[in-house]
CSV table of C-alpha atoms and ligand atoms in Angstrom, one decimal:
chain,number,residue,atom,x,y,z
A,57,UNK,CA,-49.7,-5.5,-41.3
A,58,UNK,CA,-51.7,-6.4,-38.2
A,59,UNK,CA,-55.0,-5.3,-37.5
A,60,UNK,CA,-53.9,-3.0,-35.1
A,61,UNK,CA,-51.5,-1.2,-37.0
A,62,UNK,CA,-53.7,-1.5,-39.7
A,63,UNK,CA,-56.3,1.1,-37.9
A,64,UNK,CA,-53.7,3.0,-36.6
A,65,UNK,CA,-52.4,3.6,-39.9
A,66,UNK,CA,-55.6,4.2,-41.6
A,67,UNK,CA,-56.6,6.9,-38.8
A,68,UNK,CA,-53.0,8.9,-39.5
A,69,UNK,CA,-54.0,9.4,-43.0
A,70,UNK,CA,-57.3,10.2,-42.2
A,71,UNK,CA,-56.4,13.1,-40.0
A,72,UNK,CA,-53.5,14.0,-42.7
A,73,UNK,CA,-55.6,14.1,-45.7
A,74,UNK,CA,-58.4,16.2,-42.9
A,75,UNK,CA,-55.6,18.5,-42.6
A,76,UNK,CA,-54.7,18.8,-46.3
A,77,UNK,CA,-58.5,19.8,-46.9
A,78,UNK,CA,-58.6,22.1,-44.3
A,79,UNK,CA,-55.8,24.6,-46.0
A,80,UNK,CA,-52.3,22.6,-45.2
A,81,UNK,CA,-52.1,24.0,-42.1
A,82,UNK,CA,-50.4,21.0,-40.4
A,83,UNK,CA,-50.4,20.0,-36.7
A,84,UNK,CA,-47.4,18.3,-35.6
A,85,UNK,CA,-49.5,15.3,-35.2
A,86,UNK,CA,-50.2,15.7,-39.3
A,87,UNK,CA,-46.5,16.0,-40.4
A,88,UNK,CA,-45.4,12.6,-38.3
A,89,UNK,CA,-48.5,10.9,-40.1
A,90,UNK,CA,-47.6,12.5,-44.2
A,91,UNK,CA,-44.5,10.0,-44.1
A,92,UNK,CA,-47.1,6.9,-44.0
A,93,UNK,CA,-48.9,8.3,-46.8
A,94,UNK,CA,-45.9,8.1,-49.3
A,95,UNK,CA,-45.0,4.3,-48.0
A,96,UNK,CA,-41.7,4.5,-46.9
A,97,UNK,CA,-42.2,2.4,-43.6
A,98,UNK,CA,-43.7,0.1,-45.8
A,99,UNK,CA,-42.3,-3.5,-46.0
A,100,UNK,CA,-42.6,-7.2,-48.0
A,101,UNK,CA,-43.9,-9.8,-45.7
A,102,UNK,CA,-40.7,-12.1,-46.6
A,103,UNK,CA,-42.3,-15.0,-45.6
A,104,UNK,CA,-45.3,-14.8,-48.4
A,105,UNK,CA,-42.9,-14.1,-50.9
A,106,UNK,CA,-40.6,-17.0,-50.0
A,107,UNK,CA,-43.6,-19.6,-50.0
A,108,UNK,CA,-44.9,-17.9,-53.2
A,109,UNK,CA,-41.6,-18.7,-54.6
A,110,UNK,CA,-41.4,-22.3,-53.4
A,111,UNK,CA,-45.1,-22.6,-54.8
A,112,UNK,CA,-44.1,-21.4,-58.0
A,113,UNK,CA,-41.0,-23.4,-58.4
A,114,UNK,CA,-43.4,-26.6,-58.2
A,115,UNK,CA,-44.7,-26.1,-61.8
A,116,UNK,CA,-42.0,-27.8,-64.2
A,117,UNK,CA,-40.1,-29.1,-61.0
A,118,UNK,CA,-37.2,-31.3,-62.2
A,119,UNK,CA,-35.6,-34.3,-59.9
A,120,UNK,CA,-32.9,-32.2,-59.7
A,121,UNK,CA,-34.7,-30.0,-57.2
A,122,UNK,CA,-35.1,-27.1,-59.9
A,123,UNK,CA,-37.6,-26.3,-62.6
A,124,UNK,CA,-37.7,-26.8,-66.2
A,125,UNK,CA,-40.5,-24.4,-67.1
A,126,UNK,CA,-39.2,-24.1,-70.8
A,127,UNK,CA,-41.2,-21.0,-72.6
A,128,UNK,CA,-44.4,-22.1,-74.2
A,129,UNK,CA,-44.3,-26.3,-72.4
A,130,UNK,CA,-47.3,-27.1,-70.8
A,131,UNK,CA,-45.0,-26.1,-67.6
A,132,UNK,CA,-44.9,-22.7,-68.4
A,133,UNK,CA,-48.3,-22.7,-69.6
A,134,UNK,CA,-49.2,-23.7,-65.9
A,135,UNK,CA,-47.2,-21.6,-64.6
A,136,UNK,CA,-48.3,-18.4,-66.1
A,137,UNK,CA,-51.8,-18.9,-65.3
A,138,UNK,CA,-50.7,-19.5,-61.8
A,139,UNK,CA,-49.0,-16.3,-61.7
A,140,UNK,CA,-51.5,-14.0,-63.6
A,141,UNK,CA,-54.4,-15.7,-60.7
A,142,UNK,CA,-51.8,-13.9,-58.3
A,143,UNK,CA,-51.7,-10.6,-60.2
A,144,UNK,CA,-55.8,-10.2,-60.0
A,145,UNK,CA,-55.5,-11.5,-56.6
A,146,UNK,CA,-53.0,-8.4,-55.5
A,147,UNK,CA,-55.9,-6.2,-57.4
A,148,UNK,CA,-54.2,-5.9,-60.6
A,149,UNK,CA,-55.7,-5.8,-64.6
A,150,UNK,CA,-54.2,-8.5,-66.0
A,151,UNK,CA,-54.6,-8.8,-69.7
A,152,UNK,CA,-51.9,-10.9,-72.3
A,153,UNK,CA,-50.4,-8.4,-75.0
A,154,UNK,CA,-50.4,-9.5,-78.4
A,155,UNK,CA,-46.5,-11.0,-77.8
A,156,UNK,CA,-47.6,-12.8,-74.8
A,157,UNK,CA,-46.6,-11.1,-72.2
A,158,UNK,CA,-48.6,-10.5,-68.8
A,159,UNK,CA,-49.2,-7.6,-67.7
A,160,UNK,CA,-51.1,-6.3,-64.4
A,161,UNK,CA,-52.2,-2.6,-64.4
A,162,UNK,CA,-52.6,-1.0,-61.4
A,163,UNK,CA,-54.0,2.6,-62.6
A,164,UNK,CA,-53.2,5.8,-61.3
A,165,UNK,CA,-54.8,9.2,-60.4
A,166,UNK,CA,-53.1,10.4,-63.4
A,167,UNK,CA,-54.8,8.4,-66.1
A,168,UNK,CA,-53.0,9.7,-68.9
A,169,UNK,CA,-49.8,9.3,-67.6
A,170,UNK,CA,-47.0,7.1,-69.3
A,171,UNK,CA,-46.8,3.8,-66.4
A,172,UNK,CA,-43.9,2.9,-64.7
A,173,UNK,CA,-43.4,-0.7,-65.1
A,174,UNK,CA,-41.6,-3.3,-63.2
A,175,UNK,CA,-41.4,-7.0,-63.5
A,176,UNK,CA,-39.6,-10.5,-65.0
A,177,UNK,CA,-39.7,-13.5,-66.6
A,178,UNK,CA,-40.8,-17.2,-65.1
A,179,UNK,CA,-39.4,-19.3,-68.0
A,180,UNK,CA,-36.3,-21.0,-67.3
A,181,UNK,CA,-34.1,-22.5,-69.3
A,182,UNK,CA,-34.0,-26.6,-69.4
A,183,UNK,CA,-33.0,-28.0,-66.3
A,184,UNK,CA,-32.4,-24.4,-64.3
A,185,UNK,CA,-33.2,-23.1,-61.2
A,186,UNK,CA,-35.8,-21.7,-58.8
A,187,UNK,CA,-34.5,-18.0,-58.6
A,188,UNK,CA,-33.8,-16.8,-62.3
A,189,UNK,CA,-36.7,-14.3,-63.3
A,190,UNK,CA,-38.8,-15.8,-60.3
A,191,UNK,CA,-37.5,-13.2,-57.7
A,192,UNK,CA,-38.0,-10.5,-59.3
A,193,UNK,CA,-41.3,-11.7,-60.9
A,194,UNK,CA,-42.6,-12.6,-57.3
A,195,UNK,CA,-41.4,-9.7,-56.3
A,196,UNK,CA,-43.2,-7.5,-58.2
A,197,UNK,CA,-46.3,-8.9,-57.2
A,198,UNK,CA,-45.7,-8.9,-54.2
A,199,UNK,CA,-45.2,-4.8,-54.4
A,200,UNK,CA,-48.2,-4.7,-55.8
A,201,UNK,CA,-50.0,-6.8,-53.1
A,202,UNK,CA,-48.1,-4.2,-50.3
A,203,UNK,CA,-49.6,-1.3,-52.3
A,204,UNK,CA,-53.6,-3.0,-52.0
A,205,UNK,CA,-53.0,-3.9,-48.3
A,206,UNK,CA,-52.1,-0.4,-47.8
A,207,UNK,CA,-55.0,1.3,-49.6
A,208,UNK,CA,-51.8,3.1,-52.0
A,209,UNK,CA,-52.9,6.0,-54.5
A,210,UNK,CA,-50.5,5.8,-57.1
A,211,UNK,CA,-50.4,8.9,-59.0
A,212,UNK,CA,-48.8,7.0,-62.2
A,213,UNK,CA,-49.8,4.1,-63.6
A,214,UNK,CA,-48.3,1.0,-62.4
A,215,UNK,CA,-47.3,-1.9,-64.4
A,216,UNK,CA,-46.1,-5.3,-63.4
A,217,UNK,CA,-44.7,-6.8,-66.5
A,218,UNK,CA,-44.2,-11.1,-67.0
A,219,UNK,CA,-41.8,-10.9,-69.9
A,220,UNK,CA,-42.7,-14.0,-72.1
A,221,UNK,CA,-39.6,-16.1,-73.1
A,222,UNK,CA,-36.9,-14.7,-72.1
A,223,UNK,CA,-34.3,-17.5,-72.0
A,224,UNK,CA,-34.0,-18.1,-75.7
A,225,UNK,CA,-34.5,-14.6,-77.2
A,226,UNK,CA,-36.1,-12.2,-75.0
A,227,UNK,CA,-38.9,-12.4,-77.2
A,228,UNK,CA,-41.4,-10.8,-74.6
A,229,UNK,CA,-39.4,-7.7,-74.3
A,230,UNK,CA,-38.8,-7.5,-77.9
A,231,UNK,CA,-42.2,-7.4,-78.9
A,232,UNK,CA,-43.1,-4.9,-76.3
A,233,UNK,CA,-40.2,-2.9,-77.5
A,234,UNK,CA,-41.1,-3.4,-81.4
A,235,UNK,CA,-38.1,-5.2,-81.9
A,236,UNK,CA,-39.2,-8.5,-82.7
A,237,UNK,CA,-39.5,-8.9,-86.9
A,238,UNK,CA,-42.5,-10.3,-88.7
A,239,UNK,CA,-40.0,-12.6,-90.0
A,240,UNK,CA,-39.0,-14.1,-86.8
A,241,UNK,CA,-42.7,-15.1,-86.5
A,242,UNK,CA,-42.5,-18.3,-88.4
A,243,UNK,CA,-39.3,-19.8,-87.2
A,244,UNK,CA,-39.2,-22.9,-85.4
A,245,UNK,CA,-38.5,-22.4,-81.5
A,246,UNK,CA,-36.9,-24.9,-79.3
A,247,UNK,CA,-39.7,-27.4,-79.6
A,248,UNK,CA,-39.9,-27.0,-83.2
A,249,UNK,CA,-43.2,-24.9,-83.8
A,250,UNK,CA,-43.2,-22.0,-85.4
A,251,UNK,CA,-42.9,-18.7,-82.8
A,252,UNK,CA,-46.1,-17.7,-84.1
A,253,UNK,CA,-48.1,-20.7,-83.0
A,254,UNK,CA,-46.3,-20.6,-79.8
A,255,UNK,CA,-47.3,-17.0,-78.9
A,256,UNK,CA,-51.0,-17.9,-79.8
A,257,UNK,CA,-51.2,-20.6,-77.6
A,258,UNK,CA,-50.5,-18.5,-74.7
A,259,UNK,CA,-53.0,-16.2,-75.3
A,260,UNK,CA,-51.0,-13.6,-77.9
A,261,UNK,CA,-51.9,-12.9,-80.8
A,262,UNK,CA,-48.8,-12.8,-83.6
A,263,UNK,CA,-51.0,-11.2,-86.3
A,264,UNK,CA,-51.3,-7.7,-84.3
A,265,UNK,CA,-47.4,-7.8,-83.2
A,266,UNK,CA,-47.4,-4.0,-83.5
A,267,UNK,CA,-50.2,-3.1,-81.1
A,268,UNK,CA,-47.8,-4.8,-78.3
A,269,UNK,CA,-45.0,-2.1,-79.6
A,270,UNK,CA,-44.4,0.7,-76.8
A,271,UNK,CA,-42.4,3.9,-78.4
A,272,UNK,CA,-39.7,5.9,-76.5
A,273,UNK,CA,-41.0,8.2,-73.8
A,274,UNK,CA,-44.4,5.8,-73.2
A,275,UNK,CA,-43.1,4.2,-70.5
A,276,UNK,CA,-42.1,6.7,-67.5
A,277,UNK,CA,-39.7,4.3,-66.1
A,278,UNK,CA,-38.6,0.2,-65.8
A,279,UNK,CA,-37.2,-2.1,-62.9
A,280,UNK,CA,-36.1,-5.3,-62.6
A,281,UNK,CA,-34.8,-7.2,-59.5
A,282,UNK,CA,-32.9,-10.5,-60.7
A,283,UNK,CA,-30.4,-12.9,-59.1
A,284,UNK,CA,-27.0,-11.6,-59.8
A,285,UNK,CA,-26.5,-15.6,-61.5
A,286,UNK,CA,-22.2,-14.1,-60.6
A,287,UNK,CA,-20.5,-14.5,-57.5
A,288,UNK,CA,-19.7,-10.8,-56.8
A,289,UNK,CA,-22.9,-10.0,-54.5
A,290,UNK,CA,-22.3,-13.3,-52.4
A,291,UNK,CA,-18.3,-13.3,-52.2
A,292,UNK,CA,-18.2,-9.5,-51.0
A,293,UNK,CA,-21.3,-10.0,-48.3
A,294,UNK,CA,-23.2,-7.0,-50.1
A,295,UNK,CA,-27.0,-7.6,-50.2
A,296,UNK,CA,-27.8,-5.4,-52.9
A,297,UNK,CA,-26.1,-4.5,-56.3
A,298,UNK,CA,-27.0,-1.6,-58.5
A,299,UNK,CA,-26.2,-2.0,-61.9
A,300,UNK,CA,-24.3,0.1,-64.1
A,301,UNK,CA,-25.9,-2.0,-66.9
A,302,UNK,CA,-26.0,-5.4,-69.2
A,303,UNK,CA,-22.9,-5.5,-71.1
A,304,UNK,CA,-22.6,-6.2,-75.1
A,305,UNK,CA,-21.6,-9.1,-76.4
A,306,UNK,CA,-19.4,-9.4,-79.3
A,307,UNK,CA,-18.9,-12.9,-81.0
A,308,UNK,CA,-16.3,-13.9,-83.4
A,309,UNK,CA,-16.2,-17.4,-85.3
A,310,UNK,CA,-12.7,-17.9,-86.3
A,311,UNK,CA,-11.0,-19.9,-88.9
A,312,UNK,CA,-7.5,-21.2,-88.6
A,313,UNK,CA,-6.1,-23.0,-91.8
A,314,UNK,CA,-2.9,-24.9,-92.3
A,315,UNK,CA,-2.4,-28.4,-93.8
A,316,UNK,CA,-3.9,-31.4,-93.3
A,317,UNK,CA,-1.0,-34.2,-93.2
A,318,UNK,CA,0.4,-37.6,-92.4
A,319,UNK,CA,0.7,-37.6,-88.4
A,320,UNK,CA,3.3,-40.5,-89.6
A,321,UNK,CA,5.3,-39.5,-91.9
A,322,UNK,CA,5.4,-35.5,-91.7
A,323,UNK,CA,8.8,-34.0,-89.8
A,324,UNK,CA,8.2,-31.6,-86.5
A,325,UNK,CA,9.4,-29.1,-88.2
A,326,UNK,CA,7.2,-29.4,-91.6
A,327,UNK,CA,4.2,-29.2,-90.0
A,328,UNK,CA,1.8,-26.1,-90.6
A,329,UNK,CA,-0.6,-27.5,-87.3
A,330,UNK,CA,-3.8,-25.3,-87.8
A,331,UNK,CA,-4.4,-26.8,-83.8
A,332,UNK,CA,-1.3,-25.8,-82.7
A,333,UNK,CA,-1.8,-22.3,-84.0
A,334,UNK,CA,-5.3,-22.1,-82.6
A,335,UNK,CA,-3.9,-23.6,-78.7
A,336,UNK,CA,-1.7,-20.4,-78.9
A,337,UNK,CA,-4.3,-17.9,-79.9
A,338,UNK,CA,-6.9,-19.2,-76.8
A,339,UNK,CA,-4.1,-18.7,-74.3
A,340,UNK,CA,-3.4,-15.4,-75.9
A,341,UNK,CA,-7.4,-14.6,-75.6
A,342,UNK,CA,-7.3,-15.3,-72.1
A,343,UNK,CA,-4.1,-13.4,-71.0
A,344,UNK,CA,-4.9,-10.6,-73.4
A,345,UNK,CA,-8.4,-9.7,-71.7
A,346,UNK,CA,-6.7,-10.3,-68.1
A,347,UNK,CA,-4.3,-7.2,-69.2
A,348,UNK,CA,-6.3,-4.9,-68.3
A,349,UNK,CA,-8.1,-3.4,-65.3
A,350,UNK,CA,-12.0,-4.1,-65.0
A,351,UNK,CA,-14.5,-6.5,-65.5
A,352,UNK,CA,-14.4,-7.6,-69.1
A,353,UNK,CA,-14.4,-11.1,-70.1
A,354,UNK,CA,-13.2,-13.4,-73.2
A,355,UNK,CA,-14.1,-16.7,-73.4
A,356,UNK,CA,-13.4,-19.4,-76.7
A,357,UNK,CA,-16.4,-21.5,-75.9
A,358,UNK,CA,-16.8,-23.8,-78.9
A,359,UNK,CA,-13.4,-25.6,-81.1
A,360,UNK,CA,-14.1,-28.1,-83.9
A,361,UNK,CA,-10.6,-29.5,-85.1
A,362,UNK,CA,-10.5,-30.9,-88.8
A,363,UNK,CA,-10.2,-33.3,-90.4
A,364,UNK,CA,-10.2,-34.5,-86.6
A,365,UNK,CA,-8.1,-38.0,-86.7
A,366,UNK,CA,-5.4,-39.4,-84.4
A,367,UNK,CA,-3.4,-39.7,-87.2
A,368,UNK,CA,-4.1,-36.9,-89.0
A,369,UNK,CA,-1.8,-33.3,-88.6
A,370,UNK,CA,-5.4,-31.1,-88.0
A,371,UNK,CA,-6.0,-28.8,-91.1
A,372,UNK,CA,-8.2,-26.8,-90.0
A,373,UNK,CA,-9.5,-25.4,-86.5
A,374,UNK,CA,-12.8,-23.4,-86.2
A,375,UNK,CA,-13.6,-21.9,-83.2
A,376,UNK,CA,-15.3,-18.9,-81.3
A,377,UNK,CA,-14.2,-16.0,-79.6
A,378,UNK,CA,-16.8,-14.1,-77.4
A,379,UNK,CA,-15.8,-10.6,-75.1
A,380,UNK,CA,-18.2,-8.8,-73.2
A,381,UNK,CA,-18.0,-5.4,-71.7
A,382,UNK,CA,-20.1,-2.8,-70.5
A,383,UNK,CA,-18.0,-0.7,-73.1
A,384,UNK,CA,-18.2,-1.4,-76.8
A,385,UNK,CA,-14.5,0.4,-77.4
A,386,UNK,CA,-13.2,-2.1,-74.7
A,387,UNK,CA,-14.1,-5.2,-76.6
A,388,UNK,CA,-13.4,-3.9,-79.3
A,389,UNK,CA,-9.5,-2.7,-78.4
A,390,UNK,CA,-8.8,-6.0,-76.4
A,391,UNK,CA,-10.0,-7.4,-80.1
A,392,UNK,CA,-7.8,-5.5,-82.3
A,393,UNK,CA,-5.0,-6.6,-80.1
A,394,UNK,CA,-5.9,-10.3,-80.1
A,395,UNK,CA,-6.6,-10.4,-84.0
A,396,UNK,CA,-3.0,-8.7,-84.4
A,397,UNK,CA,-1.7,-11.4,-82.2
A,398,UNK,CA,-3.3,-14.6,-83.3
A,399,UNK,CA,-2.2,-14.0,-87.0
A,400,UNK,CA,1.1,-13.5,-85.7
A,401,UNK,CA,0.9,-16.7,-84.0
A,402,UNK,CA,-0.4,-18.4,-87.2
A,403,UNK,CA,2.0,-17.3,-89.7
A,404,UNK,CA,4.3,-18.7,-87.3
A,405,UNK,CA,3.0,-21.8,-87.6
A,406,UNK,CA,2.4,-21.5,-91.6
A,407,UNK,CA,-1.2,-21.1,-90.9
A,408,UNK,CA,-4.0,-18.4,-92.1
A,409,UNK,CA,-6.3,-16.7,-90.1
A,410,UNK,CA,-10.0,-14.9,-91.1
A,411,UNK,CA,-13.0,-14.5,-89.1
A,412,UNK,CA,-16.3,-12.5,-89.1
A,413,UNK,CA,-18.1,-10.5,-86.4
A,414,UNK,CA,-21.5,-11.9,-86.0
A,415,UNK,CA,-24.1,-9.0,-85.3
A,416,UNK,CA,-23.1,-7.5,-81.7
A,417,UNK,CA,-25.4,-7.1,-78.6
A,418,UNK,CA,-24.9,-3.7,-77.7
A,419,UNK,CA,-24.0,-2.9,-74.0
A,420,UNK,CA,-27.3,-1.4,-72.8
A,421,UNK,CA,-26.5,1.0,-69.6
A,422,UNK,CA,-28.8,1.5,-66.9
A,423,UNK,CA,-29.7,5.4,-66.2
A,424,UNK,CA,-27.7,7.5,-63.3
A,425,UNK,CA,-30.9,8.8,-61.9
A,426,UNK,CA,-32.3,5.0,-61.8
A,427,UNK,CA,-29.1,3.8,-60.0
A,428,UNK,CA,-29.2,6.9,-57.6
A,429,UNK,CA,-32.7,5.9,-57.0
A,430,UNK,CA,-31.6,2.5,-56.2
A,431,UNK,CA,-28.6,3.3,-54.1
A,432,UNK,CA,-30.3,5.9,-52.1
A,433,UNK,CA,-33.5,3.4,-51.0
A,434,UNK,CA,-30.7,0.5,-50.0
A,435,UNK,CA,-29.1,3.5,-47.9
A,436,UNK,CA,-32.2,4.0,-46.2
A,437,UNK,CA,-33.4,0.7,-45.7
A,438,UNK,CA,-29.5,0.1,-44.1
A,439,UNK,CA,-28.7,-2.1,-46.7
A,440,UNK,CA,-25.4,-2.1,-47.8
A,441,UNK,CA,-24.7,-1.7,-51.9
A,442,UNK,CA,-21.9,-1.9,-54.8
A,443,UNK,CA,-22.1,-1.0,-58.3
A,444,UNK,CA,-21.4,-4.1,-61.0
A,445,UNK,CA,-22.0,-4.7,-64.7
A,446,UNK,CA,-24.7,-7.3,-65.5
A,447,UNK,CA,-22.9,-10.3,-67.4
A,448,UNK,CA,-25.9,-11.9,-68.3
A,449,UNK,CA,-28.6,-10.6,-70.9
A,450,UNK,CA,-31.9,-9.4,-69.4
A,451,UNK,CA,-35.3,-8.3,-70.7
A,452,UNK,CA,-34.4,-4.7,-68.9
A,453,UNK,CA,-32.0,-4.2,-72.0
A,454,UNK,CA,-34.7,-4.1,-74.3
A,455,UNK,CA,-36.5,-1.8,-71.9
A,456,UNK,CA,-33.5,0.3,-72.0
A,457,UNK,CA,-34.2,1.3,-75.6
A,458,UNK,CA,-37.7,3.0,-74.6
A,459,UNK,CA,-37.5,4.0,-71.3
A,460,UNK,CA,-35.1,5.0,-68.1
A,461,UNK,CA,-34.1,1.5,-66.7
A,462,UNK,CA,-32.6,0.5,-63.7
A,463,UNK,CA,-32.0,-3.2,-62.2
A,464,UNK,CA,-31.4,-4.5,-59.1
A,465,UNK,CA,-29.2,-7.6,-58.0
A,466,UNK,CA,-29.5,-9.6,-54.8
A,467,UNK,CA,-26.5,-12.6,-54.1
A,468,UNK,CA,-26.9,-16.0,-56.0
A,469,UNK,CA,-25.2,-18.1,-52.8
A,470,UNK,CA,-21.6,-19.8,-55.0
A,471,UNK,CA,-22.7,-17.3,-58.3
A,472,UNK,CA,-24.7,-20.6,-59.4
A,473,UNK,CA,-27.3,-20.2,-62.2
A,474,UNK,CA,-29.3,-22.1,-64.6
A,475,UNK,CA,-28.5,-24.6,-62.7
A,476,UNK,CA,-31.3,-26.2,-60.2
A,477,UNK,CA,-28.3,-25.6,-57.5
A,478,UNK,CA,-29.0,-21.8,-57.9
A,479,UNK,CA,-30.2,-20.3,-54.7
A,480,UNK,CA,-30.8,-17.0,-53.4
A,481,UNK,CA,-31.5,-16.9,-49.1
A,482,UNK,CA,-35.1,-15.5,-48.4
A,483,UNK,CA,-33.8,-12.6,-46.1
A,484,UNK,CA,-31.9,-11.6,-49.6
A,485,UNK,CA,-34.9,-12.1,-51.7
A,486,UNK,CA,-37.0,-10.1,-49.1
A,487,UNK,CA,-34.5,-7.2,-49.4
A,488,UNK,CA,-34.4,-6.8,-53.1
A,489,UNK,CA,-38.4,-6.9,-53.3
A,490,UNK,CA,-37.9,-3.9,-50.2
A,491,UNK,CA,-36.0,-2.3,-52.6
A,492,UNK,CA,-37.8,-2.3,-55.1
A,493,UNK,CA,-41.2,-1.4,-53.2
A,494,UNK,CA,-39.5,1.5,-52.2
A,495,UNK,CA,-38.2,2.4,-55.8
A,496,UNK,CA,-41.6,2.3,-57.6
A,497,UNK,CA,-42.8,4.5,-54.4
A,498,UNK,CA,-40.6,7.0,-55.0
A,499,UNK,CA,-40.6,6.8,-58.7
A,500,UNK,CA,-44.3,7.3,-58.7
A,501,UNK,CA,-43.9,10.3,-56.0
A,502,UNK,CA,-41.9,12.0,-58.9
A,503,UNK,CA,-37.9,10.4,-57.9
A,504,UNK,CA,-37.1,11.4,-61.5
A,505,UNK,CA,-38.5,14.4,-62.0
B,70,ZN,ZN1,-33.4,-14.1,-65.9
């Protein structure tokens, strides 16, 4: 904001909170100012957040052009104390909870009141990009440096939330959501030390776990702006999506059995090909989740043939099945009609079939009055929207669980992610983060009441 606007500004809030003390009885002057007051001309400066961004994406840069800021390397280390000097910086109390997770409160008139909380994660996975969890993390931040430049009296509590490893567990989110087991503690993350030691090195503290744990109904409300990391948003020329939710995953390992022979000596027509069997049942995945309309999808990811010899008629195929659906009675109908096919495709080909259902991820959907929220700021800000299911797992499903959740998407240019070719323009980035600035306003002016 310039300085002129700046005093301008400042002297229409003055006279409306003059009038307010005087009885309410408004001047026409008053009313035009009372608008200013609730933020909604309000804006990100776009170009702070895109060199905050850039900044950011230096710590664990990879030759590749993206980062590798792996949870708990020295990169991530670095790049959390970066991020929390930002958070005191944009007048926020930033203090680690005992999972690890930052957290910058901003308090409100209403002390008491349960905070609304908005934020993401800056760990990446090995060799991803600049956009995953930093848009939304920078973000939030920036929100809450809008909100200090603008003198903002929240009424709620605001909290912006730096989710602490979210690429290999949503450990962060868990904690903060008391799902994350004593017993998960002491195994060895990807670098081999035990969680536990991990989360103390960054400043938590594994041995009071539960005083990170929020109950249902103690957080008024969660956002999350994220890269879409799909092609939808970027393919269609929308600028924002609102999604309907994070879909649930459910992962079968399958076994197919038939005999192990001579490749030589055993007749076409004697064979019982376990490989052959299992060929069948992946084309059968993939044509049986493309049967019906929406945006499921089925994927065999994974195949290990046995004994696995040139000359050797495979024996034995294992592989994996994985559907994922905003609806759990989706995946699990597309399922019942690929198990009834596959072992009709093995006994065919004197095979067996068996498998096991590891424990499924449970869709987690987002809440209507969030998504209205949502939809109705893009309106106003002229910004064009569509509804889509999240593919990707998120720390706003764990949220989900406690509290009303609702997430944002801006395009990933190609639907490239984890990958250091993932890219998101700054005029996207600067619209998400409008969104959401206008979101928590309205949130903490009482959107879901
Ligand atoms: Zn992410």
């Amino acid at each position: 904001m310039a300085e002129c606007d700046r005093r301008s500004f400042l002297g229409a809030t003055g006279a409306a909170a003059a009038i307010l003390a005087a009885g309410g009885r408004a001047t026409g002057r008053a009313v035009a100012a009372v608008p200013e007051a609730s933020g909604r001309t309000w804006r990100v400066d776009g170009a702070r957040l895109a060199r905050r961004l850039k900044d950011l994406s230096r710590l664990g840069a990879n030759p590749q052009g993206g980062v590798s800021r792996v949870a708990f390397s020295p990169a991530d280390v670095e790049g959390r104390a970066f991020v929390a000097e930002m958070m005191r910086a944009a007048g926020l109390q930033v203090r680690i909870d005992a999972v690890g997770n930052i957290l910058g409160r901003r308090p409100g008139l209403r002390a008491e009141a349960a905070p609304i909380v908005f934020g993401s994660h800056i760990d990446s996975v090995p060799e991803g990009g600049n956009y995953d969890g930093d848009v939304g993390s920078m973000s939030a931040i920036e929100v809450a440096e809008v909100l200090r430049e603008n003198g903002y009296r929240n009424r709620s509590p605001l909290e912006v939330a730096i989710w602490c490893d979210e690429e290999s567990g949503l450990t962060g989110s868990r904690g903060f959501v008391g799902d994350l087991g004593a017993e998960e503690l002491g195994r060895p993350a990807r670098d081999g030390l035990p969680l536990a030691e991990n989360i103390r090195r960054i400043g938590g503290d594994p041995a009071r776990l539960a005083e990170a744990r929020h109950e249902k109904g103690t957080v008024a409300a969660y956002l999350e702006l994220h890269i879409e990391q799909g092609g939808t948003l970027d393919a269609a020329g929308i600028p924002i999506g609102v999604v309907e939710g994070i879909v649930g995953i459910h992962h079968y390992e399958v076994v197919v059995r038939g005999f192990a022979n001579h490749a030589g000596t055993t007749p076409m027509d004697r064979r019982q090909d376990a490989l052959l069997a299992a060929s069948e049942i992946v084309l059968a995945v993939n044509r049986i989740v493309r049967s019906v309309p929406g945006r499921q999808v089925g994927t065999v990811g994974r195949l290990a043939v046995r004994p696995g010899a040139p000359n050797v008629i495979p024996g034995e195929v294992a592989f994996t099945v994985e559907l994922r659906d905003l609806r759990t009675e989706t995946i699990e109908s597309l399922w019942s009609r690929i198990e009834g096919e596959a072992r009709a495709i093995a006994e065919r080909q004197g095979c067996t079939m068996e498998y096991l259902l590891r424990p499924p991820d449970q869709p987690a959907l987002t809440d209507a009055r969030m998504r209205d929220l949502i939809a109705g700021v893009a309106d106003d800000l002229g910004l064009r929207h569509l509804n889509l299911p999240s593919g990707a797992g998120h720390d706003a499903q764990e949220l989900a669980r406690i509290a009303p959740m609702g997430m944002i998407f801006i395009p990933s240019v190609g639907g490239i992610s984890h990958s250091p070719k993932e890219y998101s323009r700054p005029e996207d980035v600067a619209n998400g983060a409008n969104v959401l600035l206008q979101a928590v306003l309205r949130l903490d002016q009482g959107a879901l009441k």
